[in-house]
Structure formats: structure tokens, C-alpha cells
Amino acid sequence: MPHDHHDHSHETDGLSPSGHPYQPDQDHKITRWQTMEIAMRELLIEKGIITAAEITATVEQMDRRSPADGAKVVARAWVDPAFKARLLENGTEAIRELGVEPGVLKLIAVENTSAVHNVVVCTLCSCYPRNLLGLPPDWYKQRAYRSRVVKTPRKVLSEFGLELPDSVQVRVHDSTADMRYLVVPQRPDGTDGMDETALADLVSRDAMIGVAVARHL
Amino acid sequence: MGQPQRVRVKDWHPPGHIRAPHYLRGKTGEIERELGPFANPEELAYGHKASRRRLLRVRFTMGELWGAEAENPADILEAEIYEHWLDPINAT
Amino acid sequence: METDKIHRWHDMGGQPAGEINREEHDFALWEKRVDALQVLTSTKGYFTVDGLRRVLEDMGEEAFETMTYYERWVQSVNQNLLEAGAYTIAELAERMEQVQSRGETYGECAGPGE
């Protein structure tokens, strides 16, 4: 069965624009699950439950969403203390100001400081602020991260290259219900003259999950 | 501001779709904030029109959750728990 | 009794686990379409994300360990749509047979007009 993510021997020249291998798709023998997807989609369209245009639009929206949306929110919070206050008070409403449509997203933004470091997980499934950050990375959905980060966050963060001193309190946020979380990383030193667009480039997806910090490039 | 309300997560273990994680059951924390009423996922999951329950963010210390195994007992874990999974602990 | 404290497989917080594999991949078109089917049919009230999760949980640990994310999702979305009466098993079976008769690859079987 074609379940091995590591077997990309047929597609070594086929890296995506983000530099990751594509999953087997068009050029491989169709699987049972792909067959089901086509059959379900066609039945739903024929019965008037959904339209082909809605599917296309939803996939395109998925492709448009990326960590750049979240980075824009963080950069605004860095330069505008009043916006940051509104973001921390009511994340869902605050992101509307930047033209990010929350949709079903109910957002809590949590701020890293010199005394507190926040990190986000969903131990029960893989809840993630997709409207702000796009689809979650594979590791966010897998057993190792979900199991370990609530018990040994410092060890897990060190595996991501982040060593936190004892003076910093770690706060782990388990997305167990209806809220989704955005970590507002600390603004790096030496960025005083930078504008919002340049600042947003310093904010990685991982920094907004809380497994990294924002760094001056 | 008064003292935060302390709560204990129910040590229930029924079968079915549940959003109160196992590792928090029976543990004591304090209400970090109230999030308002939300449709109960334990009913939604089975296709029912769900009742609305208050959802609360509860703050636990790592010391409370993991005891001697905690990396740093003062570190924090926060999770959203529905009201029917929480028992208030009255201040003494 | 400790043994009465049922611990379901998906409820992973605090359980022993290995190294984090940070390898990432992009999603294929069929996977994004599965996601879109879930988004659209749940928005239209056929089921909820809670129903999606309930079936994923009930599929069990072996499914989690041996199938990819969207392979599990397509089964859960289907189960929820069947429960909601969106289509019947016979309709699905007939259509799957028809889809497979179209060719060898996803591209061929997805049919014209794609």
C-alpha cells in the first residue's frame, strides 16, 4: 500500500514550490480512497448538495491561506500596542481589522514575553488555526508531538532548537474545544527601524505555534 | 478581583466522544477565563441538536498534572473544559 | 479501580512517544478535495466536525498508524454522509465501480471536466 511518506523514488525531480515532495497522485495507480473521493464528490454534486465550483473555490481558498496571514497579525501587534491589546483581549474580532476573515475560527492570541513562553498543541486530534496559518505541518498531527509536549514541553522545544532558561515560564495550550491559538512571539532586538512588511518576514509558522522564536535574519 | 475559582475535572471514564483529555481528569486547576456557551460536542458528535454548555479555560500547574515527573512544577498547562466536566472547589 | 479508567487511543496527552519526525509534505489534489468535501457538507449541516472526529476515533489506533491523514478522513466523511442520508451505500458502490472503470490513475478516473 502506498502509505510510506519516505518513498519518493518515483518523483525525486518532483518537488513542490515549497520544496516538499508531492504525495502520490495523478501518476500512480488509483487507490480505493481516491476512488471514494471521486465517487462521493460526484454523488454530492449530482444530488445538488454541493457544486463543482464550490469544491474548486474551497480548494483555492485552502491554497491561499498560509502563515503569512498570521505573520501579518503579529507584525501589526508589534508596531501597534493598541492593536496588540485588542488582539489579546479578543483575537477573533481583532484579526478582522487586518482583513483576515475568521469564519468559524474563534481565536485566542497569547503573548510571549521575557518571562513567559507559550506553545500550542491539540492532544485529542489536530485542531489548528487554519484560517490564519494554513494547513498544519505533519508533525503537529502526529503522536510524538501531541503526546509529549504537554508533559515535557522543555525537552520537546529543545528538540526544535529552542532552549528556555528556568526563569521563563512555559505555558502549554491544549486546543481541546472551540478555541484556536496564535502565539505572538517576542519582537527580536535590533528591529526598531523595520516596517510592518519587513517585520512580518521574521515571523515563521513555527514561531506562531510556539516551537520557535522570531529571529532577526 | 477575587481569587480565581478552583475546579476539579471529573474523574469520569465513560465510552464515547469526549473532549476532556484523560490526563486532566481528576486534576485540580483554576478558571483562567470563561468563554461562554458552546454546543456540547458530546451530543454534536452523534448528530443531535446539541444543548449549550459553558466552556471554561482551566489553568493547571505541571506539578499538579505530573508530580515529580514535571520538568518544572511552576510551568503551566491550559485547556478548555465544558462545565459539566468540572466540580467547583470551595475556598476554605 | 484503575482498570475502569478507559484510556482511548487518540487521547494522547502525556503518553510515552518517540522522536518527533519533522519531515513535511504538501497535500495532493485528492486530499484537498476530501478536506473541501468535509468543509462544504458540514457547513451545509450534514454533520459536524465532532461527528468527523467521533468516527476517526472509532476507526481505532491501527488506522491511525497505518493510513495517511486524508485516507482516514475520506472514510470518516463518508460514514457521516451515509449516516446523514446524503446518499446510499448502493449509490456509492455503483459509482465507485464506474469511477474505477475509467482508467488506471486518479487523473484518468477523475473524469472529464476536471
CSV table of C-alpha atoms in Angstrom, one decimal:
chain,number,residue,atom,x,y,z
A,1,MET,CA,0.0,0.0,0.0
A,2,PRO,CA,1.3,3.5,-0.8
A,3,HIS,CA,1.4,4.8,2.7
A,4,ASP,CA,5.1,5.4,3.1
A,5,HIS,CA,5.9,9.1,3.1
A,6,HIS,CA,9.6,8.3,2.7
A,7,ASP,CA,9.3,6.6,-0.6
A,8,HIS,CA,9.6,9.3,-3.2
A,9,SER,CA,11.8,7.3,-5.5
A,10,HIS,CA,9.4,7.8,-8.4
A,11,GLU,CA,9.4,11.6,-8.0
A,12,THR,CA,12.8,12.7,-7.0
A,13,ASP,CA,12.6,15.5,-9.5
A,14,GLY,CA,9.1,16.5,-8.4
A,15,LEU,CA,9.4,18.9,-5.5
A,16,SER,CA,6.6,21.4,-4.9
A,17,PRO,CA,7.1,25.1,-4.8
A,18,SER,CA,7.7,24.9,-1.1
A,19,GLY,CA,10.4,22.3,-1.6
A,20,HIS,CA,8.4,19.4,-0.3
A,21,PRO,CA,7.7,16.2,-2.2
A,22,TYR,CA,4.2,15.8,-3.5
A,23,GLN,CA,2.1,13.0,-2.3
A,24,PRO,CA,1.5,10.3,-5.0
A,25,ASP,CA,-1.5,11.5,-7.0
A,26,GLN,CA,-2.0,11.8,-10.7
A,27,ASP,CA,0.7,9.4,-12.0
A,28,HIS,CA,0.1,6.4,-9.7
A,29,LYS,CA,-2.5,3.6,-9.8
A,30,ILE,CA,-5.7,5.0,-8.3
A,31,THR,CA,-6.3,3.9,-4.7
A,32,ARG,CA,-9.5,2.9,-3.0
A,33,TRP,CA,-9.5,6.1,-1.1
A,34,GLN,CA,-9.1,8.3,-4.2
A,35,THR,CA,-11.9,6.3,-5.8
A,36,MET,CA,-14.1,7.0,-2.9
A,37,GLU,CA,-13.3,10.7,-3.0
A,38,ILE,CA,-14.3,10.9,-6.7
A,39,ALA,CA,-17.4,8.9,-6.2
A,40,MET,CA,-18.6,10.9,-3.2
A,41,ARG,CA,-17.9,14.2,-4.8
A,42,GLU,CA,-19.8,13.2,-8.0
A,43,LEU,CA,-22.8,11.9,-6.0
A,44,LEU,CA,-22.9,15.1,-3.9
A,45,ILE,CA,-22.8,17.3,-6.9
A,46,GLU,CA,-25.5,15.3,-8.8
A,47,LYS,CA,-27.8,15.5,-5.8
A,48,GLY,CA,-27.4,19.2,-5.6
A,49,ILE,CA,-25.8,19.2,-2.2
A,50,ILE,CA,-22.6,20.9,-3.4
A,51,THR,CA,-21.4,22.3,-6.7
A,52,ALA,CA,-18.1,21.6,-8.5
A,53,ALA,CA,-17.5,25.4,-8.3
A,54,GLU,CA,-17.7,25.3,-4.5
A,55,ILE,CA,-15.2,22.5,-4.4
A,56,THR,CA,-12.8,24.4,-6.6
A,57,ALA,CA,-13.3,27.6,-4.6
A,58,THR,CA,-12.7,25.8,-1.3
A,59,VAL,CA,-9.5,24.1,-2.5
A,60,GLU,CA,-8.3,27.5,-3.8
A,61,GLN,CA,-9.0,29.2,-0.5
A,62,MET,CA,-7.1,26.4,1.2
A,63,ASP,CA,-4.1,27.1,-1.1
A,64,ARG,CA,-4.3,30.9,-0.4
A,65,ARG,CA,-4.1,30.5,3.3
A,66,SER,CA,-0.6,30.5,4.7
A,67,PRO,CA,1.4,31.5,7.7
A,68,ALA,CA,1.8,34.9,6.0
A,69,ASP,CA,-1.7,35.8,7.3
A,70,GLY,CA,-0.7,35.1,10.9
A,71,ALA,CA,2.6,36.9,10.4
A,72,LYS,CA,0.8,40.0,9.3
A,73,VAL,CA,-1.2,39.9,12.5
A,74,VAL,CA,1.9,39.5,14.6
A,75,ALA,CA,3.7,42.3,12.9
A,76,ARG,CA,0.8,44.7,13.5
A,77,ALA,CA,0.8,43.7,17.1
A,78,TRP,CA,4.5,44.5,17.3
A,79,VAL,CA,4.1,48.0,15.9
A,80,ASP,CA,0.7,49.0,17.3
A,81,PRO,CA,0.3,48.5,21.1
A,82,ALA,CA,-3.4,49.3,21.0
A,83,PHE,CA,-4.0,46.6,18.3
A,84,LYS,CA,-2.0,44.2,20.4
A,85,ALA,CA,-4.2,44.9,23.4
A,86,ARG,CA,-7.3,44.3,21.3
A,87,LEU,CA,-5.8,41.1,19.8
A,88,LEU,CA,-5.0,39.7,23.3
A,89,GLU,CA,-8.5,40.7,24.5
A,90,ASN,CA,-10.5,39.3,21.6
A,91,GLY,CA,-8.4,37.7,18.9
A,92,THR,CA,-11.4,36.8,16.7
A,93,GLU,CA,-12.5,40.4,16.4
A,94,ALA,CA,-9.0,41.9,16.1
A,95,ILE,CA,-7.9,39.9,13.1
A,96,ARG,CA,-11.0,41.3,11.1
A,97,GLU,CA,-9.3,44.7,11.3
A,98,LEU,CA,-6.5,43.3,9.1
A,99,GLY,CA,-8.9,41.8,6.6
A,100,VAL,CA,-8.5,38.2,7.8
A,101,GLU,CA,-12.0,36.7,7.8
A,102,PRO,CA,-12.2,34.5,10.9
A,103,GLY,CA,-15.0,32.4,9.5
A,104,VAL,CA,-15.6,29.7,12.1
A,105,LEU,CA,-12.3,30.5,13.8
A,106,LYS,CA,-12.5,31.6,17.4
A,107,LEU,CA,-9.1,32.9,18.2
A,108,ILE,CA,-7.1,33.4,21.4
A,109,ALA,CA,-3.8,35.1,21.0
A,110,VAL,CA,-1.2,34.5,23.7
A,111,GLU,CA,1.9,36.7,24.0
A,112,ASN,CA,5.5,35.6,24.6
A,113,THR,CA,7.4,37.8,26.9
A,114,SER,CA,10.8,37.7,28.6
A,115,ALA,CA,9.0,35.8,31.4
A,116,VAL,CA,6.5,33.6,29.5
A,117,HIS,CA,6.8,31.3,26.5
A,118,ASN,CA,3.6,29.8,25.0
A,119,VAL,CA,3.3,26.7,22.9
A,120,VAL,CA,0.2,25.2,21.3
A,121,VAL,CA,-0.9,21.6,20.8
A,122,CYS,CA,-4.1,19.6,20.3
A,123,THR,CA,-3.7,16.3,22.2
A,124,LEU,CA,-7.1,14.9,21.1
A,125,CYS,CA,-6.9,15.4,17.3
A,126,SER,CA,-5.1,18.2,15.4
A,127,CYS,CA,-7.1,21.5,16.0
A,128,TYR,CA,-5.2,24.3,14.4
A,129,PRO,CA,-5.9,27.9,13.3
A,130,ARG,CA,-6.2,27.1,9.6
A,131,ASN,CA,-7.7,30.4,8.7
A,132,LEU,CA,-4.6,32.2,10.0
A,133,LEU,CA,-1.8,29.7,9.4
A,134,GLY,CA,-3.0,27.4,6.6
A,135,LEU,CA,-2.9,23.6,7.0
A,136,PRO,CA,-0.9,22.2,9.9
A,137,PRO,CA,2.5,20.6,9.5
A,138,ASP,CA,2.6,16.8,9.6
A,139,TRP,CA,4.4,16.7,13.0
A,140,TYR,CA,1.6,18.7,14.6
A,141,LYS,CA,-0.8,15.9,13.8
A,142,GLN,CA,1.4,13.0,14.8
A,143,ARG,CA,1.7,11.0,18.0
A,144,ALA,CA,5.1,12.2,19.2
A,145,TYR,CA,4.3,15.9,19.4
A,146,ARG,CA,0.8,15.5,20.7
A,147,SER,CA,1.8,13.1,23.4
A,148,ARG,CA,5.0,14.7,24.7
A,149,VAL,CA,4.6,18.5,24.6
A,150,VAL,CA,2.0,18.6,27.4
A,151,LYS,CA,4.3,16.7,29.8
A,152,THR,CA,7.9,17.6,28.7
A,153,PRO,CA,7.5,20.9,26.8
A,154,ARG,CA,11.0,22.0,27.5
A,155,LYS,CA,12.5,18.8,26.2
A,156,VAL,CA,10.3,19.0,23.1
A,157,LEU,CA,11.2,22.6,22.5
A,158,SER,CA,14.9,21.8,22.8
A,159,GLU,CA,14.5,19.2,20.1
A,160,PHE,CA,13.1,22.1,17.9
A,161,GLY,CA,16.3,24.0,18.8
A,162,LEU,CA,14.8,26.2,21.5
A,163,GLU,CA,16.4,26.1,24.9
A,164,LEU,CA,14.5,28.0,27.5
A,165,PRO,CA,16.0,29.2,30.8
A,166,ASP,CA,14.3,28.2,34.1
A,167,SER,CA,13.4,31.9,34.6
A,168,VAL,CA,10.9,31.6,31.7
A,169,GLN,CA,7.6,30.0,32.5
A,170,VAL,CA,6.3,27.6,29.8
A,171,ARG,CA,2.6,27.7,29.1
A,172,VAL,CA,1.2,24.9,27.0
A,173,HIS,CA,-2.2,25.4,25.4
A,174,ASP,CA,-4.1,22.3,24.6
A,175,SER,CA,-6.8,23.1,22.0
A,176,THR,CA,-9.4,20.8,23.5
A,177,ALA,CA,-12.6,22.5,22.3
A,178,ASP,CA,-13.7,25.5,20.3
A,179,MET,CA,-10.9,28.0,20.5
A,180,ARG,CA,-7.8,28.1,18.4
A,181,TYR,CA,-4.5,29.6,19.4
A,182,LEU,CA,-1.9,32.0,17.9
A,183,VAL,CA,1.3,32.6,19.7
A,184,VAL,CA,2.5,36.2,19.4
A,185,PRO,CA,6.3,35.8,19.6
A,186,GLN,CA,8.6,38.4,21.1
A,187,ARG,CA,9.8,41.1,18.7
A,188,PRO,CA,13.5,40.5,18.1
A,189,ASP,CA,16.1,43.0,19.2
A,190,GLY,CA,17.6,45.3,16.5
A,191,THR,CA,14.4,45.6,14.5
A,192,ASP,CA,13.4,49.2,15.6
A,193,GLY,CA,13.6,50.7,12.1
A,194,MET,CA,11.8,48.0,10.3
A,195,ASP,CA,8.4,48.4,8.8
A,196,GLU,CA,5.5,46.0,9.2
A,197,THR,CA,6.1,44.1,6.0
A,198,ALA,CA,9.8,43.5,6.8
A,199,LEU,CA,8.8,42.5,10.4
A,200,ALA,CA,6.2,40.0,9.1
A,201,ASP,CA,9.0,38.2,7.2
A,202,LEU,CA,10.7,37.5,10.6
A,203,VAL,CA,7.6,35.6,11.9
A,204,SER,CA,7.7,31.9,11.0
A,205,ARG,CA,4.8,29.4,11.2
A,206,ASP,CA,6.7,27.6,14.0
A,207,ALA,CA,7.1,30.8,16.0
A,208,MET,CA,3.3,31.2,15.9
A,209,ILE,CA,2.8,27.6,17.1
A,210,GLY,CA,5.4,28.3,19.8
A,211,VAL,CA,8.1,25.8,18.9
A,212,ALA,CA,10.4,28.6,17.7
A,213,VAL,CA,11.0,32.3,18.3
A,214,ALA,CA,11.1,35.1,15.8
A,215,ARG,CA,14.6,35.9,14.7
A,216,HIS,CA,16.2,38.9,13.1
A,217,LEU,CA,17.5,37.4,9.8
B,1,MET,CA,-10.6,40.9,41.6
B,2,GLY,CA,-11.3,37.9,43.8
B,3,GLN,CA,-9.4,34.7,43.9
B,4,PRO,CA,-9.8,32.6,40.8
B,5,GLN,CA,-12.4,29.8,41.1
B,6,ARG,CA,-10.7,26.5,41.7
B,7,VAL,CA,-12.1,23.4,40.0
B,8,ARG,CA,-11.5,19.7,39.7
B,9,VAL,CA,-12.0,17.9,36.4
B,10,LYS,CA,-14.4,15.0,36.9
B,11,ASP,CA,-12.7,11.6,37.0
B,12,TRP,CA,-15.3,10.1,34.7
B,13,HIS,CA,-14.4,7.4,32.2
B,14,PRO,CA,-17.5,6.8,30.1
B,15,PRO,CA,-17.1,5.4,26.5
B,16,GLY,CA,-17.7,7.7,23.5
B,17,HIS,CA,-16.6,11.0,22.0
B,18,ILE,CA,-15.2,13.2,24.8
B,19,ARG,CA,-13.2,16.4,24.8
B,20,ALA,CA,-11.9,16.4,28.3
B,21,PRO,CA,-8.5,14.8,28.0
B,22,HIS,CA,-7.7,11.7,30.1
B,23,TYR,CA,-4.5,13.3,31.5
B,24,LEU,CA,-6.6,16.2,33.1
B,25,ARG,CA,-9.3,14.0,34.7
B,26,GLY,CA,-9.3,14.2,38.4
B,27,LYS,CA,-6.8,17.1,38.3
B,28,THR,CA,-7.3,20.5,40.1
B,29,GLY,CA,-6.9,23.9,38.5
B,30,GLU,CA,-8.3,27.3,38.4
B,31,ILE,CA,-10.6,29.1,35.9
B,32,GLU,CA,-8.4,31.3,33.6
B,33,ARG,CA,-11.4,32.7,31.7
B,34,GLU,CA,-14.9,32.0,30.7
B,35,LEU,CA,-15.6,31.5,27.0
B,36,GLY,CA,-19.4,31.5,27.0
B,37,PRO,CA,-21.9,28.8,25.9
B,38,PHE,CA,-21.0,26.4,23.2
B,39,ALA,CA,-22.9,23.4,21.7
B,40,ASN,CA,-21.9,20.3,23.5
B,41,PRO,CA,-19.6,18.2,21.3
B,42,GLU,CA,-20.7,15.0,23.1
B,43,GLU,CA,-24.1,15.5,21.5
B,44,LEU,CA,-23.0,17.0,18.2
B,45,ALA,CA,-20.7,14.0,17.5
B,46,TYR,CA,-23.8,11.7,17.3
B,47,GLY,CA,-25.7,14.0,15.0
B,48,HIS,CA,-28.0,15.5,17.6
B,49,LYS,CA,-29.1,19.1,18.1
B,50,ALA,CA,-26.9,19.8,21.0
B,51,SER,CA,-27.5,21.6,24.2
B,52,ARG,CA,-25.3,24.6,25.0
B,53,ARG,CA,-22.8,24.4,27.8
B,54,ARG,CA,-20.5,26.9,29.3
B,55,LEU,CA,-16.9,26.4,28.2
B,56,LEU,CA,-14.1,27.4,30.6
B,57,ARG,CA,-10.4,27.7,30.2
B,58,VAL,CA,-8.7,26.0,33.1
B,59,ARG,CA,-5.1,26.6,34.2
B,60,PHE,CA,-3.2,23.7,35.8
B,61,THR,CA,0.4,23.6,37.0
B,62,MET,CA,2.7,21.0,35.6
B,63,GLY,CA,3.3,20.0,39.2
B,64,GLU,CA,-0.4,19.2,39.7
B,65,LEU,CA,-0.5,17.2,36.4
B,66,TRP,CA,2.7,15.2,36.6
B,67,GLY,CA,4.0,15.4,40.1
B,68,ALA,CA,7.7,14.5,40.5
B,69,GLU,CA,7.9,13.9,36.7
B,70,ALA,CA,7.2,17.5,35.9
B,71,GLU,CA,10.2,19.3,34.2
B,72,ASN,CA,9.3,22.5,36.1
B,73,PRO,CA,6.4,22.3,38.5
B,74,ALA,CA,5.6,26.0,38.1
B,75,ASP,CA,5.1,25.7,34.3
B,76,ILE,CA,1.5,25.9,33.2
B,77,LEU,CA,-0.9,24.0,31.0
B,78,GLU,CA,-4.2,25.5,29.9
B,79,ALA,CA,-7.1,23.7,28.3
B,80,GLU,CA,-10.8,24.3,27.5
B,81,ILE,CA,-13.2,22.2,29.6
B,82,TYR,CA,-17.0,22.2,29.4
B,83,GLU,CA,-18.8,23.0,32.7
B,84,HIS,CA,-20.4,19.5,33.1
B,85,TRP,CA,-16.9,18.1,33.5
B,86,LEU,CA,-15.9,20.5,36.3
B,87,ASP,CA,-16.7,20.5,40.0
B,88,PRO,CA,-16.1,23.7,41.9
B,89,ILE,CA,-13.8,23.6,44.9
B,90,ASN,CA,-15.0,25.9,47.6
B,91,ALA,CA,-12.4,28.1,49.3
B,92,THR,CA,-11.7,27.2,52.9
C,1,MET,CA,-10.3,0.7,40.0
C,2,GLU,CA,-7.6,1.8,37.7
C,3,THR,CA,-8.6,-0.6,35.1
C,4,ASP,CA,-12.0,1.0,34.8
C,5,LYS,CA,-10.4,4.2,33.7
C,6,ILE,CA,-10.7,3.6,30.0
C,7,HIS,CA,-8.0,5.4,28.1
C,8,ARG,CA,-8.8,5.7,24.4
C,9,TRP,CA,-6.0,5.6,21.9
C,10,HIS,CA,-6.5,9.0,20.4
C,11,ASP,CA,-6.3,10.8,23.8
C,12,MET,CA,-2.5,11.1,23.6
C,13,GLY,CA,-1.6,13.8,26.0
C,14,GLY,CA,1.3,12.7,28.4
C,15,GLN,CA,1.6,9.2,26.8
C,16,PRO,CA,5.1,7.8,26.1
C,17,ALA,CA,6.1,8.5,22.5
C,18,GLY,CA,9.3,8.7,20.4
C,19,GLU,CA,11.1,11.3,18.4
C,20,ILE,CA,9.3,14.0,16.5
C,21,ASN,CA,9.6,13.4,12.8
C,22,ARG,CA,9.7,16.9,11.3
C,23,GLU,CA,9.6,15.9,7.6
C,24,GLU,CA,6.7,17.6,5.9
C,25,HIS,CA,4.9,17.1,2.6
C,26,ASP,CA,2.4,19.1,0.6
C,27,PHE,CA,-1.1,17.7,0.1
C,28,ALA,CA,-2.2,16.1,-3.2
C,29,LEU,CA,-5.3,17.4,-5.0
C,30,TRP,CA,-7.4,14.5,-4.0
C,31,GLU,CA,-6.5,15.2,-0.3
C,32,LYS,CA,-7.5,18.8,-0.6
C,33,ARG,CA,-10.8,17.7,-2.2
C,34,VAL,CA,-11.5,15.4,0.7
C,35,ASP,CA,-10.9,18.4,3.0
C,36,ALA,CA,-13.2,20.5,0.9
C,37,LEU,CA,-16.0,17.9,0.9
C,38,GLN,CA,-15.8,18.0,4.7
C,39,VAL,CA,-15.8,21.7,4.9
C,40,LEU,CA,-18.7,22.1,2.5
C,41,THR,CA,-21.0,19.3,3.7
C,42,SER,CA,-20.5,20.2,7.3
C,43,THR,CA,-21.2,23.9,6.6
C,44,LYS,CA,-24.4,22.8,4.9
C,45,GLY,CA,-25.4,20.9,8.1
C,46,TYR,CA,-25.0,17.3,7.1
C,47,PHE,CA,-22.7,16.6,10.0
C,48,THR,CA,-20.3,18.4,12.4
C,49,VAL,CA,-16.5,18.3,12.9
C,50,ASP,CA,-17.4,16.5,16.1
C,51,GLY,CA,-19.0,13.7,14.0
C,52,LEU,CA,-15.9,13.6,11.9
C,53,ARG,CA,-13.7,13.2,15.0
C,54,ARG,CA,-16.1,10.6,16.5
C,55,VAL,CA,-15.7,8.3,13.5
C,56,LEU,CA,-11.9,8.9,13.3
C,57,GLU,CA,-11.6,7.9,17.0
C,58,ASP,CA,-13.9,4.8,16.5
C,59,MET,CA,-11.7,3.7,13.5
C,60,GLY,CA,-9.1,2.9,16.0
C,61,GLU,CA,-5.4,3.0,16.6
C,62,GLU,CA,-4.4,0.7,13.7
C,63,ALA,CA,-6.0,3.0,11.2
C,64,PHE,CA,-4.0,5.9,12.7
C,65,GLU,CA,-0.8,4.0,12.5
C,66,THR,CA,-1.2,2.6,9.0
C,67,MET,CA,-3.2,5.1,7.0
C,68,THR,CA,-2.5,8.6,6.0
C,69,TYR,CA,-4.5,11.5,7.4
C,70,TYR,CA,-6.8,12.0,4.4
C,71,GLU,CA,-7.2,8.3,3.9
C,72,ARG,CA,-8.8,8.3,7.3
C,73,TRP,CA,-10.7,11.5,6.7
C,74,VAL,CA,-12.3,10.2,3.5
C,75,GLN,CA,-13.7,7.2,5.4
C,76,SER,CA,-15.0,9.4,8.2
C,77,VAL,CA,-16.6,11.9,5.9
C,78,ASN,CA,-18.3,9.0,4.0
C,79,GLN,CA,-19.5,7.4,7.2
C,80,ASN,CA,-21.0,10.7,8.4
C,81,LEU,CA,-22.6,11.4,5.0
C,82,LEU,CA,-24.1,7.9,5.0
C,83,GLU,CA,-25.5,8.4,8.5
C,84,ALA,CA,-27.0,11.8,7.4
C,85,GLY,CA,-28.6,10.1,4.4
C,86,ALA,CA,-26.8,12.1,1.7
C,87,TYR,CA,-26.5,9.0,-0.5
C,88,THR,CA,-26.9,5.3,-0.1
C,89,ILE,CA,-24.3,2.5,0.1
C,90,ALA,CA,-25.6,1.1,-3.2
C,91,GLU,CA,-25.2,4.5,-4.9
C,92,LEU,CA,-21.7,4.7,-3.6
C,93,ALA,CA,-20.8,1.2,-4.7
C,94,GLU,CA,-22.2,1.7,-8.2
C,95,ARG,CA,-20.3,5.0,-8.6
C,96,MET,CA,-17.0,3.6,-7.3
C,97,GLU,CA,-17.3,0.8,-9.8
C,98,GLN,CA,-17.9,3.3,-12.6
C,99,VAL,CA,-15.0,5.5,-11.5
C,100,GLN,CA,-12.6,2.6,-11.5
C,101,SER,CA,-13.7,1.6,-15.0
C,102,ARG,CA,-12.5,4.9,-16.4
C,103,GLY,CA,-8.8,4.2,-16.2
C,104,GLU,CA,-5.7,3.5,-14.1
C,105,THR,CA,-4.7,6.7,-12.4
C,106,TYR,CA,-6.5,9.4,-10.4
C,107,GLY,CA,-6.2,11.8,-13.3
C,108,GLU,CA,-7.9,9.4,-15.7
C,109,CYS,CA,-10.6,8.3,-13.2
C,110,ALA,CA,-11.5,11.8,-12.1
C,111,GLY,CA,-13.1,12.1,-15.4
C,112,PRO,CA,-13.7,14.8,-17.9
C,113,GLY,CA,-14.5,18.4,-16.9
C,114,GLU,CA,-11.8,18.4,-14.2
